[in-house]
Coordinates of C-alpha atoms in Angstrom, one line a residue:
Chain A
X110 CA 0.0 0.0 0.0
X111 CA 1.6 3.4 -0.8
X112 CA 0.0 6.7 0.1
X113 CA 0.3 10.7 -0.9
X114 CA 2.6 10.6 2.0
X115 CA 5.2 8.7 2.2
X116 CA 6.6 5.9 -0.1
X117 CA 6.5 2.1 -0.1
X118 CA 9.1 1.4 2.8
X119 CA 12.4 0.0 2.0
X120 CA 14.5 -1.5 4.4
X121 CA 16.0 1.3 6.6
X122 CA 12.3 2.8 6.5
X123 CA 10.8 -0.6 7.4
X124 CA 13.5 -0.9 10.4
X125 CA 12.8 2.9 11.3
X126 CA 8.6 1.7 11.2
X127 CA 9.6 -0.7 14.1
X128 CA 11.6 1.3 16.2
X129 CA 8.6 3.6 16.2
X130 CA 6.1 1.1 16.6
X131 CA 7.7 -0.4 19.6
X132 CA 8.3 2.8 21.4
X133 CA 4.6 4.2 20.9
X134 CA 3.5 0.9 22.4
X135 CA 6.0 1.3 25.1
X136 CA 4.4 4.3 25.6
X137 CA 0.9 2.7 25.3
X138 CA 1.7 0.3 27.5
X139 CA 2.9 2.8 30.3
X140 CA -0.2 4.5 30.4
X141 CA -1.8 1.5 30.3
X142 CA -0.1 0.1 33.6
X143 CA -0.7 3.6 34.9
X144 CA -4.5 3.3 34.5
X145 CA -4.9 -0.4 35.4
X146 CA -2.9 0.2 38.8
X147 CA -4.4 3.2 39.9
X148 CA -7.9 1.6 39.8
X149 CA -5.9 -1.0 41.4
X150 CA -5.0 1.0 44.4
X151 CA -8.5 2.6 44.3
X152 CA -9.9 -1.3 44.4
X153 CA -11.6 -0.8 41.0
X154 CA -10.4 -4.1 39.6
X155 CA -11.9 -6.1 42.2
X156 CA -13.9 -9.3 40.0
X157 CA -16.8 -8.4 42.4
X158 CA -17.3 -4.9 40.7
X159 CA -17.0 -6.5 36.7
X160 CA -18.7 -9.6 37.0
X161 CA -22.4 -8.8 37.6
X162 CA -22.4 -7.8 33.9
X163 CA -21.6 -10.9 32.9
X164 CA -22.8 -13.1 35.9
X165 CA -26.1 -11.4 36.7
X166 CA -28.7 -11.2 34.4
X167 CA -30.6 -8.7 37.2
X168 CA -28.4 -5.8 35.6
X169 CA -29.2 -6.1 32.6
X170 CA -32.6 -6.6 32.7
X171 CA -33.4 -4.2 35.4
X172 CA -31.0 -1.4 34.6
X173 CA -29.1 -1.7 31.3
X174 CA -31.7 -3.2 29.1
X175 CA -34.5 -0.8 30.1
X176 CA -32.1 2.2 29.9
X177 CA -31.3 1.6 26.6
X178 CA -34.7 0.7 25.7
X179 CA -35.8 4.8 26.6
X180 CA -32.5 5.8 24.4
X181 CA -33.8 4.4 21.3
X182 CA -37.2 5.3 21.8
X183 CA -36.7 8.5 22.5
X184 CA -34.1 8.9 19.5
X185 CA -36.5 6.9 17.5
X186 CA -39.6 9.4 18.3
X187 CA -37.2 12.0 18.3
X188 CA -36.7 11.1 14.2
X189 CA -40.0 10.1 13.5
X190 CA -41.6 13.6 14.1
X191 CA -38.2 15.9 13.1
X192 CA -38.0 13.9 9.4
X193 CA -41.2 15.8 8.7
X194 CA -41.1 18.7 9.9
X195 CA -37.3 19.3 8.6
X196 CA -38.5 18.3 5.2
X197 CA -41.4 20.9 5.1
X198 CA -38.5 23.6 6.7
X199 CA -36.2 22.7 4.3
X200 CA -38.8 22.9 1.3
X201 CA -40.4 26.2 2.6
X202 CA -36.5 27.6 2.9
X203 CA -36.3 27.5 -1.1
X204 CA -39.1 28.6 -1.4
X205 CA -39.8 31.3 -4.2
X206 CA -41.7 33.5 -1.8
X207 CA -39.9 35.9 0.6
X208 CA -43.0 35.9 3.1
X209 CA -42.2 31.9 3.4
X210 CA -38.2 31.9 2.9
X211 CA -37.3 34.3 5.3
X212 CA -39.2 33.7 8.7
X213 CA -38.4 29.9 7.7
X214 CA -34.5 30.7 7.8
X215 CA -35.3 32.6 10.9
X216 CA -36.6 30.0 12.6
X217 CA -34.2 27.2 11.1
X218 CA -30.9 29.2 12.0
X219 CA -32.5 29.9 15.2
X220 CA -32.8 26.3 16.5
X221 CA -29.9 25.7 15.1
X222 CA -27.8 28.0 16.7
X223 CA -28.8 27.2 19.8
X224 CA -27.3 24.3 22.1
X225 CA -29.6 21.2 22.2
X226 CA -29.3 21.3 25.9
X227 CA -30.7 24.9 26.3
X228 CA -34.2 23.7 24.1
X229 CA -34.3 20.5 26.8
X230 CA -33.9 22.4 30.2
X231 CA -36.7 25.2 28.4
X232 CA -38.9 22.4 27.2
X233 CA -38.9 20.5 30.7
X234 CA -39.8 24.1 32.1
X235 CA -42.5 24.7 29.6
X236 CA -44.0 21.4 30.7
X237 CA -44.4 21.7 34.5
X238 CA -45.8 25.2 34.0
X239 CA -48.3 24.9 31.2
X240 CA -49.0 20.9 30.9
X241 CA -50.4 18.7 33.4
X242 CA -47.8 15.8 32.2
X243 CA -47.2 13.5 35.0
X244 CA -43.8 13.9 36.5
X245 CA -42.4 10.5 35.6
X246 CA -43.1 11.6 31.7
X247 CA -42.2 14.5 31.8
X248 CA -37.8 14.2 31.2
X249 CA -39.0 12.1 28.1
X250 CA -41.3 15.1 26.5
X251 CA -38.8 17.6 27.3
X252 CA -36.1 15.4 25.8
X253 CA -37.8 15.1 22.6
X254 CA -38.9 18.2 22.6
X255 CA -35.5 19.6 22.9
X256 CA -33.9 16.8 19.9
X257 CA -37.0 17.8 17.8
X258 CA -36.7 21.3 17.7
X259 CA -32.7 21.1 17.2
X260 CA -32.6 18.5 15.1
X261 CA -35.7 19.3 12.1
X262 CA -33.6 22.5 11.3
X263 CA -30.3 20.6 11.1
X264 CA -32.6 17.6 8.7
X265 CA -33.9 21.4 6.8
X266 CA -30.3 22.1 5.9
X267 CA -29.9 18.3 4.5
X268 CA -32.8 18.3 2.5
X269 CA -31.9 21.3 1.8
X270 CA -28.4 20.8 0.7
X271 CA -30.1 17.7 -0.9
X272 CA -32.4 19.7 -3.5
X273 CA -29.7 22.4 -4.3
X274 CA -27.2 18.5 -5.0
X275 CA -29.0 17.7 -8.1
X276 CA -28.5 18.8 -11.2
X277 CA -29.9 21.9 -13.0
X278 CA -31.1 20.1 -15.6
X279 CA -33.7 18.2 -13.6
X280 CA -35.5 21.0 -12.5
X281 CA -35.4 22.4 -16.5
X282 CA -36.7 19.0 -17.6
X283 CA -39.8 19.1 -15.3
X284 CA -40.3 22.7 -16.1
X285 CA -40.4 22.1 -19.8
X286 CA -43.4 19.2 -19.5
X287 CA -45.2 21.5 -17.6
X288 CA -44.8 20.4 -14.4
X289 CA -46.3 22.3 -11.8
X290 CA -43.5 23.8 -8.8
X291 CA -45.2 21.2 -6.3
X292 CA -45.7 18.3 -9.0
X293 CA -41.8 19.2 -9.8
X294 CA -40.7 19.0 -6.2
X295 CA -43.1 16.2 -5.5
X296 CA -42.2 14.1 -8.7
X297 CA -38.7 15.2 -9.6
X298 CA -37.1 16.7 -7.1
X299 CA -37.1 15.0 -3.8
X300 CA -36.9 11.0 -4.5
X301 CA -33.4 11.9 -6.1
X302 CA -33.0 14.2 -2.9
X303 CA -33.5 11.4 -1.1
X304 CA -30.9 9.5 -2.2
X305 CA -28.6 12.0 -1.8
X306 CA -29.8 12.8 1.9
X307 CA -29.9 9.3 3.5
X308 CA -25.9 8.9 4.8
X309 CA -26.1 12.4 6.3
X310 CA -29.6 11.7 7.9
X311 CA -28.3 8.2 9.1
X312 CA -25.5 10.1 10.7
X313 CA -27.8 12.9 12.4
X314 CA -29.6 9.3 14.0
X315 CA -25.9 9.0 15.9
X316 CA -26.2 12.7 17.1
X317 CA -29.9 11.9 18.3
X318 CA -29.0 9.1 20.1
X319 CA -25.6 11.0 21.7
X320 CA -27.6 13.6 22.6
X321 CA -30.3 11.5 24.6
X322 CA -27.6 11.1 27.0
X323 CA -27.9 14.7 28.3
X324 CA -31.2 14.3 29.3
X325 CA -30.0 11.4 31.5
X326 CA -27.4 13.9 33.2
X327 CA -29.4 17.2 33.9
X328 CA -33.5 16.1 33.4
X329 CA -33.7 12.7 35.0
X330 CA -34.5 10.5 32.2
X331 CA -34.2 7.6 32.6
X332 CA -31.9 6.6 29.5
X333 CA -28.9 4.4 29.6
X334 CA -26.2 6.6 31.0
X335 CA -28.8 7.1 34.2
X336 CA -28.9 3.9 35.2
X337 CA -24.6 4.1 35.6
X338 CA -26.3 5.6 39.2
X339 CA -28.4 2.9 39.8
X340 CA -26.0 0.4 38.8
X341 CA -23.2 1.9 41.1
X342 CA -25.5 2.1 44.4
X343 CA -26.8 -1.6 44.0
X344 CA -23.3 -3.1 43.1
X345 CA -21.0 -1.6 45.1
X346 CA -19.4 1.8 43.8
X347 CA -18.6 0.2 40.6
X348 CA -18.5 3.5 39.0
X349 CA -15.5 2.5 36.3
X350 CA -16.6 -0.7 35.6
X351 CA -20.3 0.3 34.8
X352 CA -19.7 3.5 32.8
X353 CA -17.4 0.9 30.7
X354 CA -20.1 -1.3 29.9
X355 CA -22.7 2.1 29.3
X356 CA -19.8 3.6 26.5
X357 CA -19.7 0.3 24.8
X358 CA -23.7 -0.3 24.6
X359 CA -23.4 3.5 23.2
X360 CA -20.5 2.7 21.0
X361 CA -21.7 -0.6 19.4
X362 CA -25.5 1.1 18.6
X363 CA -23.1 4.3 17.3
X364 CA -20.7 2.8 15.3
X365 CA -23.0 0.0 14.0
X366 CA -25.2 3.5 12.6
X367 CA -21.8 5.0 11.1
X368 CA -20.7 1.6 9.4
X369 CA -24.4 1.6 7.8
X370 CA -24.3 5.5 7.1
X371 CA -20.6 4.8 5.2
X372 CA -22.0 1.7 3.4
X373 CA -25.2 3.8 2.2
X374 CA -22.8 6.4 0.9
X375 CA -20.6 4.2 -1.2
X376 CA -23.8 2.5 -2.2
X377 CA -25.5 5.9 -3.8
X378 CA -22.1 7.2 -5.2
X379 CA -21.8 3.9 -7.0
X380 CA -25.3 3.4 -8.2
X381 CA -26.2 4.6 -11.6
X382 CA -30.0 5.2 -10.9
X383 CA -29.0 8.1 -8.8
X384 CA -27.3 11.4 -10.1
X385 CA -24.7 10.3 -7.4
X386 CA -24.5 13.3 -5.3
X387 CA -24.1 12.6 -1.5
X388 CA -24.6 15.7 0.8
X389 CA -21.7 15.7 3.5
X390 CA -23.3 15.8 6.9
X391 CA -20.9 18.4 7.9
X392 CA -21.0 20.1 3.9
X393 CA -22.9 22.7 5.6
X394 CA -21.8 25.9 5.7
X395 CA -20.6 27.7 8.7
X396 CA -23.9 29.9 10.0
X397 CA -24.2 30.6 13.3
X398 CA -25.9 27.3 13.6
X399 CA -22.8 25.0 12.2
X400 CA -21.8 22.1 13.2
X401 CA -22.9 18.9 13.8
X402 CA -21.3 16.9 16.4
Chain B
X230 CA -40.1 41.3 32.1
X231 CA -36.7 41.5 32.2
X232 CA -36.7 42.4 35.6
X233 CA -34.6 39.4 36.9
X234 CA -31.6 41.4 34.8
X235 CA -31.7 44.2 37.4
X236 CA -32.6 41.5 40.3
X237 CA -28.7 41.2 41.3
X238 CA -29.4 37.6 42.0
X239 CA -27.7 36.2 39.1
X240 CA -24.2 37.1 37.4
X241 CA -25.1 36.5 33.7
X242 CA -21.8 37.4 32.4
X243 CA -19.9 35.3 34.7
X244 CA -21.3 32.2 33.6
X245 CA -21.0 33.0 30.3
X246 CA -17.6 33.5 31.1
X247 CA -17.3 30.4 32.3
X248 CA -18.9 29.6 28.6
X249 CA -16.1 31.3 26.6
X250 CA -12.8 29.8 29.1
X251 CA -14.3 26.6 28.7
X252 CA -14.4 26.7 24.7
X253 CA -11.1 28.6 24.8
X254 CA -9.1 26.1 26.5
X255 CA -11.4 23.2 25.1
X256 CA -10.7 24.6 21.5
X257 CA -6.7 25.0 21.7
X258 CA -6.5 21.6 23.5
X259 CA -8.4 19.7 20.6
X260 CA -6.7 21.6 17.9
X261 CA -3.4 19.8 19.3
X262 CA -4.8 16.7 20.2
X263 CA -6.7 16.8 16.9
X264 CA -3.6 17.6 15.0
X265 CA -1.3 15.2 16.5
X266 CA -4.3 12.4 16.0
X267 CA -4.7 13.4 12.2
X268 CA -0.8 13.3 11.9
X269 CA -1.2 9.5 13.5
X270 CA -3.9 8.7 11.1
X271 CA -2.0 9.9 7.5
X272 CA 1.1 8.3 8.9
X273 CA 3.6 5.5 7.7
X274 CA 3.4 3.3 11.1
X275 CA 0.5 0.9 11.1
X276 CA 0.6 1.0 14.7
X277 CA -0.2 4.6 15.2
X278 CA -2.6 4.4 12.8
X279 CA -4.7 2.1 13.9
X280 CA -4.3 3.7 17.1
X281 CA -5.7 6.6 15.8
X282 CA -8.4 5.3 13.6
X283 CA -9.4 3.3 16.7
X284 CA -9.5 5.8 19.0
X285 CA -11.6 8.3 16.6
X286 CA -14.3 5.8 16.3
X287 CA -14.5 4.9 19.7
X288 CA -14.5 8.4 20.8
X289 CA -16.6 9.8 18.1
X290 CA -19.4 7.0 18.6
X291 CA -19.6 7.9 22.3
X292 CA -22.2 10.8 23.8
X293 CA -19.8 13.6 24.9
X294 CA -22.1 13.4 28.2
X295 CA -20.6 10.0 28.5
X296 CA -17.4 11.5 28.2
X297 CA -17.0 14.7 30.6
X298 CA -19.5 12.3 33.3
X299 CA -16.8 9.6 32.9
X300 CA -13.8 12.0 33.4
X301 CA -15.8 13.4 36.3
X302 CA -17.0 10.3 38.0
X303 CA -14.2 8.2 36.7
X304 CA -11.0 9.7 36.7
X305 CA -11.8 12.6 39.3
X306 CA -13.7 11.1 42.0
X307 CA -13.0 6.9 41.9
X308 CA -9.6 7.7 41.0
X309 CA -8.6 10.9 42.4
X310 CA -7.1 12.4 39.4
X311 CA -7.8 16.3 39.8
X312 CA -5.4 17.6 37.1
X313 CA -3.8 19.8 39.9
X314 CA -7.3 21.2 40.9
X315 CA -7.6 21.7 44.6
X316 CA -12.1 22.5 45.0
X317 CA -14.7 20.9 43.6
X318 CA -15.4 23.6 41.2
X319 CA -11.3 23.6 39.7
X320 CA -11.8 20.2 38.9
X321 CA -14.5 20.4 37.9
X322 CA -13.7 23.0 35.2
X323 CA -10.4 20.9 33.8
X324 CA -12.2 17.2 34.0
X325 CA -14.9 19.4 31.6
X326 CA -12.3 20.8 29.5
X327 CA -10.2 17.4 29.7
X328 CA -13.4 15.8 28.3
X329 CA -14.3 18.5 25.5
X330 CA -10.6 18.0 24.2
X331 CA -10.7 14.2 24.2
X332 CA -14.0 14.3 22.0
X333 CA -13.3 17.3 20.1
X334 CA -10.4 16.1 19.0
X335 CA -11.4 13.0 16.8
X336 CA -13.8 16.0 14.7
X337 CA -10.6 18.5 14.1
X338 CA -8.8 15.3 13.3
X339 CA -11.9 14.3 10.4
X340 CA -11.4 17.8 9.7
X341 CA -7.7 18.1 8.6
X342 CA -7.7 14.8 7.1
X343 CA -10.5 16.0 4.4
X344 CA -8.2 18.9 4.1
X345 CA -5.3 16.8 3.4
X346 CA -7.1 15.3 0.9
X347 CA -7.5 18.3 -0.9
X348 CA -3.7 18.3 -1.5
X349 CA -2.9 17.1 -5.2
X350 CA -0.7 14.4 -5.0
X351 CA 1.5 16.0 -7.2
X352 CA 2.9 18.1 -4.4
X353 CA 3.8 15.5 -2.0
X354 CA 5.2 13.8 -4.8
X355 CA 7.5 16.7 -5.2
X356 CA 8.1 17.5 -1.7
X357 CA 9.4 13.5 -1.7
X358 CA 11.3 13.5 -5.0
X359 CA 13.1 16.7 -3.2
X360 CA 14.3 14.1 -0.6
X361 CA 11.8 16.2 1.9
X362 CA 11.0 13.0 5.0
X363 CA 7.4 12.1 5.8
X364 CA 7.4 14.4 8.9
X365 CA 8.9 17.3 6.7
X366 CA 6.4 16.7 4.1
X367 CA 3.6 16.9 6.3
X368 CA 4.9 19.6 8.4
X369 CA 6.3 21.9 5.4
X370 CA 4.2 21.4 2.1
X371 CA 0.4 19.5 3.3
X372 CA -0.2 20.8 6.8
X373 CA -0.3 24.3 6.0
X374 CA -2.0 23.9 3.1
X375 CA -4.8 21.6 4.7
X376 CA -5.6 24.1 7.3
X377 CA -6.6 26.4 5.0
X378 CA -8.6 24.3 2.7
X379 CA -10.2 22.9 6.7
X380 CA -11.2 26.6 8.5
X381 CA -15.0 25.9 6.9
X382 CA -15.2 22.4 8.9
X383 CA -13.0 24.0 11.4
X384 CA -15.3 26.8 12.4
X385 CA -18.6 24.2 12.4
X386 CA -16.0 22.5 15.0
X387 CA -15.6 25.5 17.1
X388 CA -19.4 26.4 16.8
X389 CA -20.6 23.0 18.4
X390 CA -18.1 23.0 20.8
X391 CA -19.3 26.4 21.7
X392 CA -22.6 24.9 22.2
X393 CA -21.1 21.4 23.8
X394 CA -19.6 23.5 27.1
X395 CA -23.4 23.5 28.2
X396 CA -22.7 19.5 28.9
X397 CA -19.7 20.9 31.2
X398 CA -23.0 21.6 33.3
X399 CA -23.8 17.3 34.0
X400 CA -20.7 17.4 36.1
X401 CA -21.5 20.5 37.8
X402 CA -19.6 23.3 36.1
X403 CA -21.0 26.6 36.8
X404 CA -21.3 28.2 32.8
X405 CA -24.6 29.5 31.2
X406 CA -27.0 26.6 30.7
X407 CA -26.6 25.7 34.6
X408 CA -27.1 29.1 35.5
X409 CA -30.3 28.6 32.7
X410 CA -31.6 25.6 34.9
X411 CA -31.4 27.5 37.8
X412 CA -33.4 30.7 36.9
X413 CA -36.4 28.7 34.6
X414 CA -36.9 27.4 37.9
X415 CA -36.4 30.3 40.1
X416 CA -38.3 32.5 37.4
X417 CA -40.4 30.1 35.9
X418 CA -43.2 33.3 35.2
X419 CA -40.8 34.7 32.8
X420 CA -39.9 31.3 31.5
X421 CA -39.3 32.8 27.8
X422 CA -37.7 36.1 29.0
X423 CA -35.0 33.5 30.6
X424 CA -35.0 31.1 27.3
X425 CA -35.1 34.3 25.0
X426 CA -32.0 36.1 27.1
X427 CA -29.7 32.8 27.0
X428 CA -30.2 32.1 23.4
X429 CA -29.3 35.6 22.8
X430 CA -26.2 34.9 24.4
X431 CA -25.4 31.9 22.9
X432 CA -26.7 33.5 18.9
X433 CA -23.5 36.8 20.5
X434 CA -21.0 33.7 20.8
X435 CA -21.4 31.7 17.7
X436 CA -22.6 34.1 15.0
X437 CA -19.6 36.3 15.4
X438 CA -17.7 33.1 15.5
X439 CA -19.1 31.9 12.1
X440 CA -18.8 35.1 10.1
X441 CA -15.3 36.2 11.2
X442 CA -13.8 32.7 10.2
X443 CA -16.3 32.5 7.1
X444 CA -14.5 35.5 5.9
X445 CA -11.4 34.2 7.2
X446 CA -12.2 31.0 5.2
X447 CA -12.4 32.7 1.9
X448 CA -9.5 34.9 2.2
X449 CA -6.9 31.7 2.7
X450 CA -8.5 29.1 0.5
X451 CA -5.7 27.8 -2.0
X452 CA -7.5 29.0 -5.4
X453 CA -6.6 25.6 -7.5

């Protein structure tokens, strides 16, 4: 394999490659040791504090499995109601008349410039003073809530950056059979879009379900990083060892999202049915909203 | 409506103080870490790279919540690494900004590398048929050049991390969204005066941020 970078090692290159590679995993290993025998002294290896994830069945089904069952429904209500209501924003942002463009681009930039967590902690609000949701509901509303708002203007700017993706010539076409500006968007314009749009809104799924975790921290929900305070006052201040397992439920779900986002990307760029234009979850450009981590 | 302003009760402008320190040193720290990860990832030892890939999935996958509370809960308080931090609200700030940096990171580091690949080849071909090494052709001829084609991704980098210090607030951190919690609850009759006043402040932080660096963008792009 040769790169841009650097060539095809030869031999003193090859023996320099090892030289490195065994002093950065000296160096791993060091800070390895470091971290494995401080927990050590703090008594964080002990089996007692690892094994009820694999032992006890208890854990899982009263803490970890419910957990991450109000993750994904959240994230998944979360996307249900935001994939509609980002698609009619990011329609009515190109839209030929000011009176609907411009208060929609208010309203898009607005949510979009504004941290996720800010739209939670006002939604909960919002909820104790003018609903009469029960209290144990409530963290769930506000949390979708909050990833709605946030999230249909960051889908308006992908379905938006979707329609502007195709070519020209499609929206001539349509125009010169006499399509009408709905039958054109309807017909034309946003099955291709679609294409073009589903990596980047498979991606935004992975920033719903990061951001679901917030509402665990500061609103009480009861999603999968909550239960880390269950888990550590019925098992014995096994803070480490349960925040291990929680990252790598969160990880697996993530990265198994990405993979599929990556695949779906190849997939359209590939496919000759499509005009092979992929909007970039991050091809945005920098507004005050930016950003999509 | 606004009367809270005037109450005395709250210092506004401290906690979004707290705001801008926290993305100052969060920002600086990841473009090094991010950097140094990037430079890992592009380079000629298999090891680092897949240290690096590694590491940028892991990191990137996980909820940055996940992150800070683990530095917090982990590190700070079950392992009684405080950084050098001698109150709760110290270490508090540097587990926060030790977290922002760690996750950060792996998005500067996405960042450079789709500016790296905006380098023709032709020019590290060059550099390395001018007997320049791998470190010296990163360094010298792509790095610089990569930065520039990156300040668009850059900036939506430092716009979300503007708006990621709020999660500095799960761990306690005193900055604007915690002072937020406080007064919707304290003030809940002027529940949107409070919202409206705290988005404003956030809209003064990023927008700014965006324009100045979206000129900045346009002014150092490589015209190719």
């Amino acid at each position: 394999m040769s790169s841009v970078l650097y060539d095809e090692p030869g031999p003193k290159a090859k023996a320099r490659n090892i030289a490195y590679t065994v002093g950065f995993l000296v160096a791993l290993g060091l800070v390895l040791w470091w971290v494995l025998s401080t927990m050590a002294d703090k008594d964080q290896l002990a089996a007692d504090k690892w094994s009820p994830f694999v032992k006890d069945s208890k854990v899982w089904t009263t803490f970890l499995l419910p957990g991450l069952w109000e993750t994904v429904k959240a994230a998944a209500l979360a996307l249900v109601i935001a994939l509609p209501l980002g698609a009619a924003l990011g329609i009515g942002r190109l839209s030929d008349h000011a009176w609907v463009r411009i208060p929609v681009g208010a309203v898009v930039e607005f949510f979009r410039a504004i941290p996720v967590l800010l739209l939670m902690v006002f939604a909960f609000q919002a909820f104790v003073e003018f609903s009469d949701l029960e209290s144990e509901i409530r963290p769930l509303y506000a949390v979708v809530t909050g990833l709605v708002l946030y999230n249909a203007s960051v889908i308006a700017e992908i379905v938006r950056a979707g329609i502007l993706s195709l070519p020209r010539g499609q929206t001539d076409a349509a125009q010169a059979i006499g399509m009408r500006k709905g039958q054109m968007m309807v017909y034309v314009l946003l099955p291709q879009a679609v294409t073009a749009m589903l990596p980047a809104l498979v991606s935004q799924l992975v920033v719903i379900v990061k951001d679901t975790a917030l509402g665990g921290a500061l609103l009480g929900f009861t999603e999968l990083l909550y239960q880390n305070r269950a888990i550590t006052a019925n098992y014995g201040a096994n803070t480490i060892a349960a925040l291990t397992v929680i990252s790598l439920i969160f990880i697996l779900l993530n990265f198994a999202l990405t993979s599929f986002a990556s695949w779906l990307e190849k997939r359209v760029r590939r496919g000759k049915k499509s005009t092979g234009a992929v909007v970039a979850q991050d091809s945005v450009e920098a507004g005050a909203g930016g950003g999509v981590l | 409506m606004f009367d809270f302003l005037d109450s005395g009760q709250y210092d506004l402008l401290d906690a979004f103080w707290v705001t801008v320190k926290l993305t100052v040193y969060s920002a600086i720290g990841s473009l090094i870490w991010g950097t140094l990860l990037a430079g890992m990832r592009v380079g000629p030892v298999p090891m680092m790279r897949a240290f690096g890939t590694g590491y940028v999935n892991v990191v990137r996958n996980t909820p940055l919540t996940v992150v800070v509370v683990a530095c917090s809960l982990g590190l700070a308080s079950t392992m009684g690494i405080t950084l050098g931090g001698e109150n709760f609200e110290d270490i508090g700030f540097r587990m926060a900004v030790l977290g922002l940096t760690a996750y950060t990171g792996t998005f500067v580091c996405e960042a450079l590398r789709s500016g790296i690949n905006t380098v023709p080849v032709g020019q590290a071909e060059a550099a390395r048929a001018l007997g320049l090494s791998f470190f010296q052709v990163l360094t010298l001829v792509v790095l610089p050049q990569a930065f520039r084609a990156a300040v668009t991704p850059l900036t939506n980098v430092l716009i979300a991390l503007t708006k990621n210090t709020t999660v500095a607030s799960a761990i306690g951190v005193a900055e604007a969204s915690a002072l937020m919690k406080t007064m919707v609850e304290n003030e809940s009759d002027a529940l949107f005066a409070v919202f409206a006043v705290f988005a404003f402040g956030f809209i003064v932080l990023t927008l700014p941020t965006g324009l100045l660096l979206g000129w900045v963008a346009k002014r150092v792009a490589v015209k190719r």
